[in-house]
mmCIF file of C-alpha atoms in Angstrom:
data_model
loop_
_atom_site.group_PDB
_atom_site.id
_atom_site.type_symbol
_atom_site.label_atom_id
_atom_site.label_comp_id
_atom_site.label_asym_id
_atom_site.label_seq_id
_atom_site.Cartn_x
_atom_site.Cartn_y
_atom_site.Cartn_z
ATOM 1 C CA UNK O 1 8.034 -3.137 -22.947
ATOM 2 C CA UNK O 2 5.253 -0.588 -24.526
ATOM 3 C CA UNK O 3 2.365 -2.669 -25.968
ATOM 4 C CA UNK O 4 0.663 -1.476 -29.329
ATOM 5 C CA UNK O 5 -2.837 0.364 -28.514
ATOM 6 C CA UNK O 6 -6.092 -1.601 -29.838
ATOM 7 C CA UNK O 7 -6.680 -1.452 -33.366
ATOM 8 C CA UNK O 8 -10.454 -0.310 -33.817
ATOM 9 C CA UNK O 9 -12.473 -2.247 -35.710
ATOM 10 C CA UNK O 10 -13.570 -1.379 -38.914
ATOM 11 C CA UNK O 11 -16.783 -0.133 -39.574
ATOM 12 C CA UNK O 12 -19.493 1.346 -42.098
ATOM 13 C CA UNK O 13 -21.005 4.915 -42.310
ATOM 14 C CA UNK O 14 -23.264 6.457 -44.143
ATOM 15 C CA UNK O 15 -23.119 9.837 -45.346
ATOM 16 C CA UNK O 16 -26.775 11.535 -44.878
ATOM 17 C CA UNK O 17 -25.835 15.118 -47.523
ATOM 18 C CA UNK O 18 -23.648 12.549 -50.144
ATOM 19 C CA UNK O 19 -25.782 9.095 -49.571
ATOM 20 C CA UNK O 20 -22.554 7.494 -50.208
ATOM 21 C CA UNK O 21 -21.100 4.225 -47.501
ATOM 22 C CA UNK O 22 -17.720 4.575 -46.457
ATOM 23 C CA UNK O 23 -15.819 2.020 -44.825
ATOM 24 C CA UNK O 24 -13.502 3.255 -42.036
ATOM 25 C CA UNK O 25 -10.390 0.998 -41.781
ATOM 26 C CA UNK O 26 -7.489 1.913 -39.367
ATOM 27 C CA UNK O 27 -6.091 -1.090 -39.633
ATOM 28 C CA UNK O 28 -5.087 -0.201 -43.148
ATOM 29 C CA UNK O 29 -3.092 2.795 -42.065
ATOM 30 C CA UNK O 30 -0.400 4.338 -39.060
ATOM 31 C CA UNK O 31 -1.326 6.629 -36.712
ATOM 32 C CA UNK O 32 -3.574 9.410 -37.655
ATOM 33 C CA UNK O 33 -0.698 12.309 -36.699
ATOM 34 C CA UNK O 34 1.632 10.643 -39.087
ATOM 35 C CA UNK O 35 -0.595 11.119 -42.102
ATOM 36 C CA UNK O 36 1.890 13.449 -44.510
ATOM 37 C CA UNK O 37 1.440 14.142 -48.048
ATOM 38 C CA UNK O 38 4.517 11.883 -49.907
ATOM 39 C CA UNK O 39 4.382 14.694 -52.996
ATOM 40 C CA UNK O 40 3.926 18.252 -51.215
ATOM 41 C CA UNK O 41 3.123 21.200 -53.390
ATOM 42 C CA UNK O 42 6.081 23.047 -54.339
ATOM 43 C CA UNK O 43 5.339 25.612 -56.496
ATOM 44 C CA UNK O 44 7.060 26.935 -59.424
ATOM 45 C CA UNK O 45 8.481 30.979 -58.573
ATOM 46 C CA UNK O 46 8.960 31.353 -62.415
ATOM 47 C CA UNK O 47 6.313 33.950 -62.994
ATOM 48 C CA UNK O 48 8.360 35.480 -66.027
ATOM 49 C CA UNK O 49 6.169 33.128 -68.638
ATOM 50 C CA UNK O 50 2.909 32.569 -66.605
ATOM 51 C CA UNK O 51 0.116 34.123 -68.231
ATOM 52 C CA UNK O 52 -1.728 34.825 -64.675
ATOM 53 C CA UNK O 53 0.742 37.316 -63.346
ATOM 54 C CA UNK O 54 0.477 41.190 -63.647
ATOM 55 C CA UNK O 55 1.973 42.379 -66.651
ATOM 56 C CA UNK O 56 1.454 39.399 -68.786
ATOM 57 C CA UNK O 57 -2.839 39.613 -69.072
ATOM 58 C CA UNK O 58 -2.154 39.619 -73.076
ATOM 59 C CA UNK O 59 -1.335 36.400 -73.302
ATOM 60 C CA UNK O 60 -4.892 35.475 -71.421
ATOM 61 C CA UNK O 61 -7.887 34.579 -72.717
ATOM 62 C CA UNK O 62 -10.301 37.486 -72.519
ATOM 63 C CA UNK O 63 -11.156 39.172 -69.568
ATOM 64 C CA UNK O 64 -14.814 39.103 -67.598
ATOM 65 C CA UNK O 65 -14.071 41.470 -64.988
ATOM 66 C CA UNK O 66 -11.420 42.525 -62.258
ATOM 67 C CA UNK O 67 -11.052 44.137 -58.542
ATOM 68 C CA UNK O 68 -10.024 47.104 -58.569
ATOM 69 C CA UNK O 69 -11.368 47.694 -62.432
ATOM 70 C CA UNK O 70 -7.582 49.348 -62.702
ATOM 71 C CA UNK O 71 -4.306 48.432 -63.998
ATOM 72 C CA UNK O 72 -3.194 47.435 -60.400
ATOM 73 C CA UNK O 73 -5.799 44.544 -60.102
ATOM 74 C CA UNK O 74 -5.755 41.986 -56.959
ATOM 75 C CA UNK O 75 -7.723 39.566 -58.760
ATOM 76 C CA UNK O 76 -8.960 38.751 -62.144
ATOM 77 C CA UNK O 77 -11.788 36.258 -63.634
ATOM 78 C CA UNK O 78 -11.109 35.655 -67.407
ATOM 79 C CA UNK O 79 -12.463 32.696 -69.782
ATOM 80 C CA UNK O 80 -10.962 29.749 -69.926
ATOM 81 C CA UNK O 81 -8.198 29.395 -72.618
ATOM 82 C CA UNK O 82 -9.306 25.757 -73.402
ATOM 83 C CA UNK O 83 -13.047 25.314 -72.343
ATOM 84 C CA UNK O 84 -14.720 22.365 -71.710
ATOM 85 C CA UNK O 85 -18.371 23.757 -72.819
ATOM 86 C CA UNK O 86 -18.456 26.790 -75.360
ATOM 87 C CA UNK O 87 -19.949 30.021 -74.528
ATOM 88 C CA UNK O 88 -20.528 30.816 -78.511
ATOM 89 C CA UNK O 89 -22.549 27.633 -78.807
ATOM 90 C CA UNK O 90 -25.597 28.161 -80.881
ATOM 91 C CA UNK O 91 -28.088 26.890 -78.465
ATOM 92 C CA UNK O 92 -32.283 26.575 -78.843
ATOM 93 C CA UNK O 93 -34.694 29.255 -77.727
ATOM 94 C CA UNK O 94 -32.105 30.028 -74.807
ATOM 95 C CA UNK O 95 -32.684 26.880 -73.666
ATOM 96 C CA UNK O 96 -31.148 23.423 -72.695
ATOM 97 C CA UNK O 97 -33.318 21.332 -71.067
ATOM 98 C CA UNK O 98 -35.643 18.004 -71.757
ATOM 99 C CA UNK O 99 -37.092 20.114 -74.979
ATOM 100 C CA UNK O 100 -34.159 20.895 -76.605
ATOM 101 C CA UNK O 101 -32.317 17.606 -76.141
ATOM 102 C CA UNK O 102 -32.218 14.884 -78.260
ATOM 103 C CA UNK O 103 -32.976 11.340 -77.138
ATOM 104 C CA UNK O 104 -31.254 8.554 -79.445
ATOM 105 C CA UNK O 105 -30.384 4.767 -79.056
ATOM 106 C CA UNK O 106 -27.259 5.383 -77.189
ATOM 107 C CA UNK O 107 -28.695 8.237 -74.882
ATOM 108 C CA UNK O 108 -29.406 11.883 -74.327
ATOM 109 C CA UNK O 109 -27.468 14.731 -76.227
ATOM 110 C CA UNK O 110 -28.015 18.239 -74.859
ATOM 111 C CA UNK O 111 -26.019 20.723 -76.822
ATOM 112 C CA UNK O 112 -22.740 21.494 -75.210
ATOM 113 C CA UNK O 113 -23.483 25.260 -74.448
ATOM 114 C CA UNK O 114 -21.978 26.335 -70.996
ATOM 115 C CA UNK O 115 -19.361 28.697 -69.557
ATOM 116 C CA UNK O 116 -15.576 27.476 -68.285
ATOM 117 C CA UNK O 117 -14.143 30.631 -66.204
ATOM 118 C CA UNK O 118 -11.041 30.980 -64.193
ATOM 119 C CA UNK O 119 -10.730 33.094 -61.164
ATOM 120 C CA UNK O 120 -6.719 34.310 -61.018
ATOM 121 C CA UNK O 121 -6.765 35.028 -57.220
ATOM 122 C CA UNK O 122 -3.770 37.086 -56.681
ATOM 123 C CA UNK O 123 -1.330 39.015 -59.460
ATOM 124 C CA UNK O 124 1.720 37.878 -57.708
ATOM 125 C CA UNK O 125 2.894 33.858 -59.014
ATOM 126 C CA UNK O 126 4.505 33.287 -55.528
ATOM 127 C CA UNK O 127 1.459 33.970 -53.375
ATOM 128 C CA UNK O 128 -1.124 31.545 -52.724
ATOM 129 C CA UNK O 129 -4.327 31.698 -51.441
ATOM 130 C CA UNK O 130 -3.928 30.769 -47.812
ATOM 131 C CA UNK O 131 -1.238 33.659 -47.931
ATOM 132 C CA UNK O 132 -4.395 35.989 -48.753
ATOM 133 C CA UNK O 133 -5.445 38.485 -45.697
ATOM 134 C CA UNK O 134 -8.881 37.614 -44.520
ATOM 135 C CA UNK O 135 -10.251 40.721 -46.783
ATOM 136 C CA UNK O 136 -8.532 39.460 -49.903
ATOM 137 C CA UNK O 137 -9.612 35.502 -49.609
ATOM 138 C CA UNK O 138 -13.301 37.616 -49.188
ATOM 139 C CA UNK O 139 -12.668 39.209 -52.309
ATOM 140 C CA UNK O 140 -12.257 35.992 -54.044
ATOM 141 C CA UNK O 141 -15.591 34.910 -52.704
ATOM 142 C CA UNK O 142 -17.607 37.835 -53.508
ATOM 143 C CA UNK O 143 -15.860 37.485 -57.174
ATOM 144 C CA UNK O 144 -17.521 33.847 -57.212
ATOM 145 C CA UNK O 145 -20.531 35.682 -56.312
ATOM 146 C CA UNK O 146 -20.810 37.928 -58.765
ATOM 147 C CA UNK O 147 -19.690 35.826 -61.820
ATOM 148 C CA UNK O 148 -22.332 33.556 -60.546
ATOM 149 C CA UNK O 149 -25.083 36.703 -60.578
ATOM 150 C CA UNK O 150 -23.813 37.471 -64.510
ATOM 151 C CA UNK O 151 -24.482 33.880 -65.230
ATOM 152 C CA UNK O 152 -27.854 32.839 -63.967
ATOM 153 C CA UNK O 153 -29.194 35.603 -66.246
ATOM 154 C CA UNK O 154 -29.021 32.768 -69.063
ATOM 155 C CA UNK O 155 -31.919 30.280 -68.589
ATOM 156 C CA UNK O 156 -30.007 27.783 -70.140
ATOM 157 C CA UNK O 157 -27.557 27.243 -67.282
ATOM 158 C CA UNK O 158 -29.002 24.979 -64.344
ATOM 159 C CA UNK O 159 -26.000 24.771 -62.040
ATOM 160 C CA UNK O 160 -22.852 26.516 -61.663
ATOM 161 C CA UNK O 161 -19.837 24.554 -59.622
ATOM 162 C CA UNK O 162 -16.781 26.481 -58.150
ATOM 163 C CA UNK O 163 -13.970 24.633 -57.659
ATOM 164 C CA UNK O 164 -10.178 25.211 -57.350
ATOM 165 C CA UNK O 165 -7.115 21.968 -57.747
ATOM 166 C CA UNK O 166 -3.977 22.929 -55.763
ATOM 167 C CA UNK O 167 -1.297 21.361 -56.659
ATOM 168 C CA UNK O 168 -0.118 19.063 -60.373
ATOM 169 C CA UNK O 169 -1.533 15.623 -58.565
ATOM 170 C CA UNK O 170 -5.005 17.911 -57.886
ATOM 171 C CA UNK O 171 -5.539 19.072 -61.129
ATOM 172 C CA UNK O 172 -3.923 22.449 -61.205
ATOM 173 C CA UNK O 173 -1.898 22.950 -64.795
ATOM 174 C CA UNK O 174 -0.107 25.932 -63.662
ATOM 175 C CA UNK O 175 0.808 27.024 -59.900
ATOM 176 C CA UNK O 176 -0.155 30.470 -59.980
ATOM 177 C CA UNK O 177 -2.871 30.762 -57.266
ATOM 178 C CA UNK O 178 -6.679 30.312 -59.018
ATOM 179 C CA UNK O 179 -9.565 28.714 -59.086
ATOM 180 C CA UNK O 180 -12.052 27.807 -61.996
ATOM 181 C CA UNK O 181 -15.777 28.239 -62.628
ATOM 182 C CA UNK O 182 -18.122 25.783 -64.820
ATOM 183 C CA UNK O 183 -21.605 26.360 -66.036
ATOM 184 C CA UNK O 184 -23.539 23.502 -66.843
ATOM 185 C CA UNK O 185 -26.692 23.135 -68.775
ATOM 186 C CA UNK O 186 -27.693 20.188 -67.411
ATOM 187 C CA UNK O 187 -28.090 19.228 -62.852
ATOM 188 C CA UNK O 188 -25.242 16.564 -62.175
ATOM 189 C CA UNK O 189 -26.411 13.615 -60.810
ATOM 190 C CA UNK O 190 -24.135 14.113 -57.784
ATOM 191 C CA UNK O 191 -25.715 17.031 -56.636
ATOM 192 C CA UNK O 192 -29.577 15.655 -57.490
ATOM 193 C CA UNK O 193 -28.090 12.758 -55.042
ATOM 194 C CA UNK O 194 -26.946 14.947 -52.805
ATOM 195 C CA UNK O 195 -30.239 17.240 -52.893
ATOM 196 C CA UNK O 196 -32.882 13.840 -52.665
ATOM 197 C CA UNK O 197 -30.619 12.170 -49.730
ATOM 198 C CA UNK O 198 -31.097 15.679 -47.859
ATOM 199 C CA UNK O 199 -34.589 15.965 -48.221
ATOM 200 C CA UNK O 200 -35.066 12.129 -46.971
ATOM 201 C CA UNK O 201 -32.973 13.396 -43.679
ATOM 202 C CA UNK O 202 -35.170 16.734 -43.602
ATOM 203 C CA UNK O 203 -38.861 13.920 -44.034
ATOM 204 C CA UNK O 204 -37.588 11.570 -41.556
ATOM 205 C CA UNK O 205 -35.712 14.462 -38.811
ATOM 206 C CA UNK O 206 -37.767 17.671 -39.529
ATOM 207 C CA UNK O 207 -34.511 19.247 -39.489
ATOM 208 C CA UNK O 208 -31.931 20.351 -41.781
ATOM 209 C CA UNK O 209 -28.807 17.603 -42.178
ATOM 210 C CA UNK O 210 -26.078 20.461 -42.287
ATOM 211 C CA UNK O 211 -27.990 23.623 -40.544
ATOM 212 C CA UNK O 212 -26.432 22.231 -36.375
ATOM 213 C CA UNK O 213 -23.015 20.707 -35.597
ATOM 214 C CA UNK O 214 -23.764 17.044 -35.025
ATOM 215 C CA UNK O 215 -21.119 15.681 -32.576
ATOM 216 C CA UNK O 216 -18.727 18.387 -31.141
ATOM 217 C CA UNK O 217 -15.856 16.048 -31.346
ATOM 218 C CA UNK O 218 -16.161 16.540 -35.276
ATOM 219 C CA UNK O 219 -15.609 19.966 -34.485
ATOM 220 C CA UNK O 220 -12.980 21.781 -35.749
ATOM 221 C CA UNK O 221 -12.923 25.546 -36.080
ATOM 222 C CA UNK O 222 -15.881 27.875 -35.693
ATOM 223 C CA UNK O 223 -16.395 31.661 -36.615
ATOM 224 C CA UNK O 224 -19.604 33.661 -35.985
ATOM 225 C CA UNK O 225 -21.258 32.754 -39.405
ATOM 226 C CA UNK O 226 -19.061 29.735 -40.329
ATOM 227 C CA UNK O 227 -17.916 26.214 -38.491
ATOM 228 C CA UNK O 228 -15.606 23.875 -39.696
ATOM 229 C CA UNK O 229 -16.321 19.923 -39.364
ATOM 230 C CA UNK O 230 -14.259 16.573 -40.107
ATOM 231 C CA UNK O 231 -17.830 14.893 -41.912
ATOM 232 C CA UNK O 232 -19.044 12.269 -40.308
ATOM 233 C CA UNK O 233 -18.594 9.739 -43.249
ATOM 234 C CA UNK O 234 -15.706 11.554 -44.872
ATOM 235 C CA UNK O 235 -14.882 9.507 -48.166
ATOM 236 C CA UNK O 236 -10.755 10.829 -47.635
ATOM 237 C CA UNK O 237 -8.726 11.227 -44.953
ATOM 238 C CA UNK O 238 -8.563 14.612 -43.586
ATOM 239 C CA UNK O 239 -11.458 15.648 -45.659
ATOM 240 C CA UNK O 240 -13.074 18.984 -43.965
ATOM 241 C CA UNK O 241 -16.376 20.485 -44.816
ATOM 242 C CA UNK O 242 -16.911 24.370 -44.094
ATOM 243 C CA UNK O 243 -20.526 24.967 -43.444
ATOM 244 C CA UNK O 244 -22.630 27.918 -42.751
ATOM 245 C CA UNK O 245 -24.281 28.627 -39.576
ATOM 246 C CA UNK O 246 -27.486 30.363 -41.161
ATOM 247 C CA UNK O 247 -29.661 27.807 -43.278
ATOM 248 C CA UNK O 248 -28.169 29.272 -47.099
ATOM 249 C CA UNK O 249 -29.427 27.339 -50.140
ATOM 250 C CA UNK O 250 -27.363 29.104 -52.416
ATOM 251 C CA UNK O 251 -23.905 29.946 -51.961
ATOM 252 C CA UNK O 252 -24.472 33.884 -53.847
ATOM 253 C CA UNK O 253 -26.530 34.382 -50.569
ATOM 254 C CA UNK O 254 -23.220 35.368 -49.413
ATOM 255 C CA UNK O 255 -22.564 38.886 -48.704
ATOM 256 C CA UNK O 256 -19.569 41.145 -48.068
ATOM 257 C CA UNK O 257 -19.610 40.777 -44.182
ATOM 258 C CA UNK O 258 -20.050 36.878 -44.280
ATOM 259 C CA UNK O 259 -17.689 36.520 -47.217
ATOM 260 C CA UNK O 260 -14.596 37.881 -45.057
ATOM 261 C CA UNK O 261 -15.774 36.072 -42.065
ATOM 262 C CA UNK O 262 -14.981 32.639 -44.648
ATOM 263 C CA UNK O 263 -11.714 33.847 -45.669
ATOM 264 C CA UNK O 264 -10.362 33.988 -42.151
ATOM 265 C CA UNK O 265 -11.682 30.377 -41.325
ATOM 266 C CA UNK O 266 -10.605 29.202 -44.831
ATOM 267 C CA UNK O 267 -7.207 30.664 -43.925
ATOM 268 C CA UNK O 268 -7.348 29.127 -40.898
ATOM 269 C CA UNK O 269 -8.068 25.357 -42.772
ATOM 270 C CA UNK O 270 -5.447 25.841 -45.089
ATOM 271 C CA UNK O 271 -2.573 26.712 -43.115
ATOM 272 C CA UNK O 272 -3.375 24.061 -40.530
ATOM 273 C CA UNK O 273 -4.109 21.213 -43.402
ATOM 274 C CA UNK O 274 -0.274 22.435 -44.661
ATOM 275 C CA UNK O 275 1.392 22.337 -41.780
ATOM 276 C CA UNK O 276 -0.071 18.875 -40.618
ATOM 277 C CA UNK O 277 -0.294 17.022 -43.846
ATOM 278 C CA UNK O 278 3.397 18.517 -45.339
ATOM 279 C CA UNK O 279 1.883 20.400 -47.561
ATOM 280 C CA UNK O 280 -0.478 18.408 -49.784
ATOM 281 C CA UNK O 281 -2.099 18.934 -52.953
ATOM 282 C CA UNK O 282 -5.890 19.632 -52.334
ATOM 283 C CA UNK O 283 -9.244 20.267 -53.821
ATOM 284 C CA UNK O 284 -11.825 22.435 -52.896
ATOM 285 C CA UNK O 285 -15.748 22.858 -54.485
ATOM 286 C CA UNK O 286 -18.561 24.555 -53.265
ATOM 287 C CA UNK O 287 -21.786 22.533 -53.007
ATOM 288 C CA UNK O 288 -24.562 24.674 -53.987
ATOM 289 C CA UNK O 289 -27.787 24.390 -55.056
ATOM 290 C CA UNK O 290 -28.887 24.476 -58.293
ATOM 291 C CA UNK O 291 -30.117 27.845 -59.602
ATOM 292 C CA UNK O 292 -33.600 27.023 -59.897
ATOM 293 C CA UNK O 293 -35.236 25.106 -56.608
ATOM 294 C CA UNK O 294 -38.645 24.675 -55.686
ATOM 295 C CA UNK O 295 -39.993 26.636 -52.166
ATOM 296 C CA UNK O 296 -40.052 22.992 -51.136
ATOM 297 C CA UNK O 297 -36.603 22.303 -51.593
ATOM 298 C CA UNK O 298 -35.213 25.654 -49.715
ATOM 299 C CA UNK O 299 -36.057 23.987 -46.218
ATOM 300 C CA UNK O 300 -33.164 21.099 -46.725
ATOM 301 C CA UNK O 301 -30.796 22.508 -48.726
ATOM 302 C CA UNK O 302 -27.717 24.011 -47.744
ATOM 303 C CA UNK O 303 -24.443 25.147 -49.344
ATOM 304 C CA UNK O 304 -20.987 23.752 -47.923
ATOM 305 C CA UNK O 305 -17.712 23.972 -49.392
ATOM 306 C CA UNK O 306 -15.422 20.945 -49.166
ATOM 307 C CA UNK O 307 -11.764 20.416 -48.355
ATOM 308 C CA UNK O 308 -10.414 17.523 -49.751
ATOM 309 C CA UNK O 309 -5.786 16.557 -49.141
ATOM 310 C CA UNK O 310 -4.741 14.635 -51.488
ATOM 311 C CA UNK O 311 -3.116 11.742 -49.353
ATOM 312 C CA UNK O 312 -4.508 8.559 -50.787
ATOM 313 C CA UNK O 313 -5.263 7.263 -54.270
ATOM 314 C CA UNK O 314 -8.847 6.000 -55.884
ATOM 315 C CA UNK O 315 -8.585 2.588 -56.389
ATOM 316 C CA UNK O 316 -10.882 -0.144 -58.395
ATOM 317 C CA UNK O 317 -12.893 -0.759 -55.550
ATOM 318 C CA UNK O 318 -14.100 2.730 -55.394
ATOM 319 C CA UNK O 319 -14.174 3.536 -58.974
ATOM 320 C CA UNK O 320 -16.230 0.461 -59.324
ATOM 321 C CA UNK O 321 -19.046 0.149 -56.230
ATOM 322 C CA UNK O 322 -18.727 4.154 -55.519
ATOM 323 C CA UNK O 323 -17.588 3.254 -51.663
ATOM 324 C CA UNK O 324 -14.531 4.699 -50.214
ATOM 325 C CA UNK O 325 -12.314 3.648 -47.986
ATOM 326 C CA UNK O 326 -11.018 5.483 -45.153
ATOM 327 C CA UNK O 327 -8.356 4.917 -43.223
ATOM 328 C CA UNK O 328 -8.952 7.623 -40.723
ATOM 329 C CA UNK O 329 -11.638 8.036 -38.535
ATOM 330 C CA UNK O 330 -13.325 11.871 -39.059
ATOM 331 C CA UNK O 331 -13.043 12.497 -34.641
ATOM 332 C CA UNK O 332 -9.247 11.378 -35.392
ATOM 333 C CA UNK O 333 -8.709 13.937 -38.087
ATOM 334 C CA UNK O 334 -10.932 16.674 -36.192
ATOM 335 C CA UNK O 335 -9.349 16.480 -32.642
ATOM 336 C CA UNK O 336 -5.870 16.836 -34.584
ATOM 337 C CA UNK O 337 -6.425 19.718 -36.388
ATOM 338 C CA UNK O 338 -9.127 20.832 -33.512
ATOM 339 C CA UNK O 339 -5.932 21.158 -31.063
ATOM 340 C CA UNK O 340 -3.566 22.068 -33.888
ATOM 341 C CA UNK O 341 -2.183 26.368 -33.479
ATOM 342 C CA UNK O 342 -1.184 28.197 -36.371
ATOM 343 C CA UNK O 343 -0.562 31.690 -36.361
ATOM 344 C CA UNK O 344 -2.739 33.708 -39.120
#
């Protein structure tokens, strides 16, 4: 008769980039291989009333810029039809910072001046990103790139986040292929976390937390500028960070050589994370810096962009200590998709 493997015991990890605990608890869960998404993405083919595809641009909000600038685009950034910060906002001097907010008995107010942009990645409503060549998921990236150059010409804006929901249970409210773009006046105090708990690791190390691979058996997939890592306190299952090799602050470092280089090993990520996981609604943001950073600060901070399959739910618990529980360990989840083929 077989007998059942040893459970491992659970334990606590601390992320050194996030400063978050996570508790890793396989008991909670099956096998790592038989993690599968119970709602895969299946996305809607009707393209005749999406407002993304080619041919139907006038029912978008207005247009930024797109590649080629010719009726036969491959991708388009526009404004977002229902912002969540307004670009017409009268705001002070050009300015939103501790001057020009307002400080009353329930807490700061900073006027609500920002831009909400969405990146429409392909003309075509059945393709999606991963179905991209590596040239075309580069073009995407440089398009971040350069939205990002337009908008740091405004003083007012401190940080810009990229981010793109897959799937209805991600976010996404329409399944044409995009991503979105949102420029804040103010640093969120995620990424001031993320920036302080990287400097600690950079005063106590003398090294950079994301600049080496740590532990090849969180290993993944590696390129000659990128590599691909399961983190070593990964608040969700599966969760996969793609860092770069070359110490980068700022994600609009990136240049046309570097940005293909990405597509291929996001490519790579995507179609392995489908075929593994069934399929599963995901999220993806880019962890930059903010736009203005000290010479101090370049040392220890570095750009990533994160991977996160939507295969379990956010409970009480986390919502309510900020601790996540994890019912994979990250070496399970990397020596799966590590030894995982797909064809690209």
């Amino acid at each position: 008769m077989a007998t059942t493997p040893p459970t491992r015991s659970p334990e606590l990890r601390k992320d050194p980039v996030t400063n978050r605990w996570v508790i890793f608890s396989p008991a909670r869960a099956k096998r790592p291989s038989d993690f599968k998404s119970k709602s895969p993405e299946n996305p809607n083919n009707n393209s005749s009333s999406c407002p993304f595809c080619i041919g139907n641009e006038h029912q978008c909000a207005p247009e930024i810029f797109r590649v080629p600038p010719d009726p036969n685009w491959k991708l388009r950034v526009i404004e977002n039809l229902y912002p969540a910060l307004s670009r017409k906002l009268d705001h002070p001097n050009g300015q939103n910072d501790d001057s020009s907010s307002e400080l009353s008995g329930l807490g700061r107010v900073v006027p609500g001046f920002g831009f909400h942009d969405v990146v429409i990645e392909t003309p075509v409503h059945s393709v999606q990103l991963s179905d991209l060549d590596l040239s075309e998921i580069g073009d995407v990236l440089i398009a971040y790139k350069r939205r990002i150059e337009q908008i740091k010409q405004f003083d007012s804006i401190k940080y810009i986040q990229v981010f793109k929901n897959h799937g209805a249970s991600a976010g996404a409210s329409t399944s044409h292929s995009h991503s979105q773009m949102l420029s804040l006046p103010i640093v969120p105090a995620s990424v001031s976390t993320r920036l302080n708990s990287m400097k600690e690791h950079f005063n106590q190390t003398g090294k950079c937390s994301l600049c080496k691979v740590q532990s090849k058996d969180l290993l993944i997939n590696e390129t000659s500028h990128f590599f691909s890592i399961a983190p070593y306190a990964s608040s969700f299952p599966f969760e996969i960070w793609i860092i770069p090799r070359d110490h980068s602050s700022h994600f609009d470092e990136l240049d046309n050589k570097k940005a293909v280089d990405l597509g291929g090993l996001l490519k790579l990520i995507l179609k392995k994370m489908a075929l593994q996981l069934n399929k599963p609604p995901f999220n993806f943001m880019i962890h930059t810096s903010p736009i203005q950073i000290t010479d101090s600060e370049i040392p220890y901070s570095h750009w990533f962009l994160q991977i996160i399959p939507q295969l379990t739910g956010v409970g009480g618990f986390e919502l309510g200590s900020g601790c996540y529980i994890n019912p994979v360990f990250p070496g399970d989840a990397a020596k799966i998709l590590r030894e995982l083929n797909v064809p690209i």
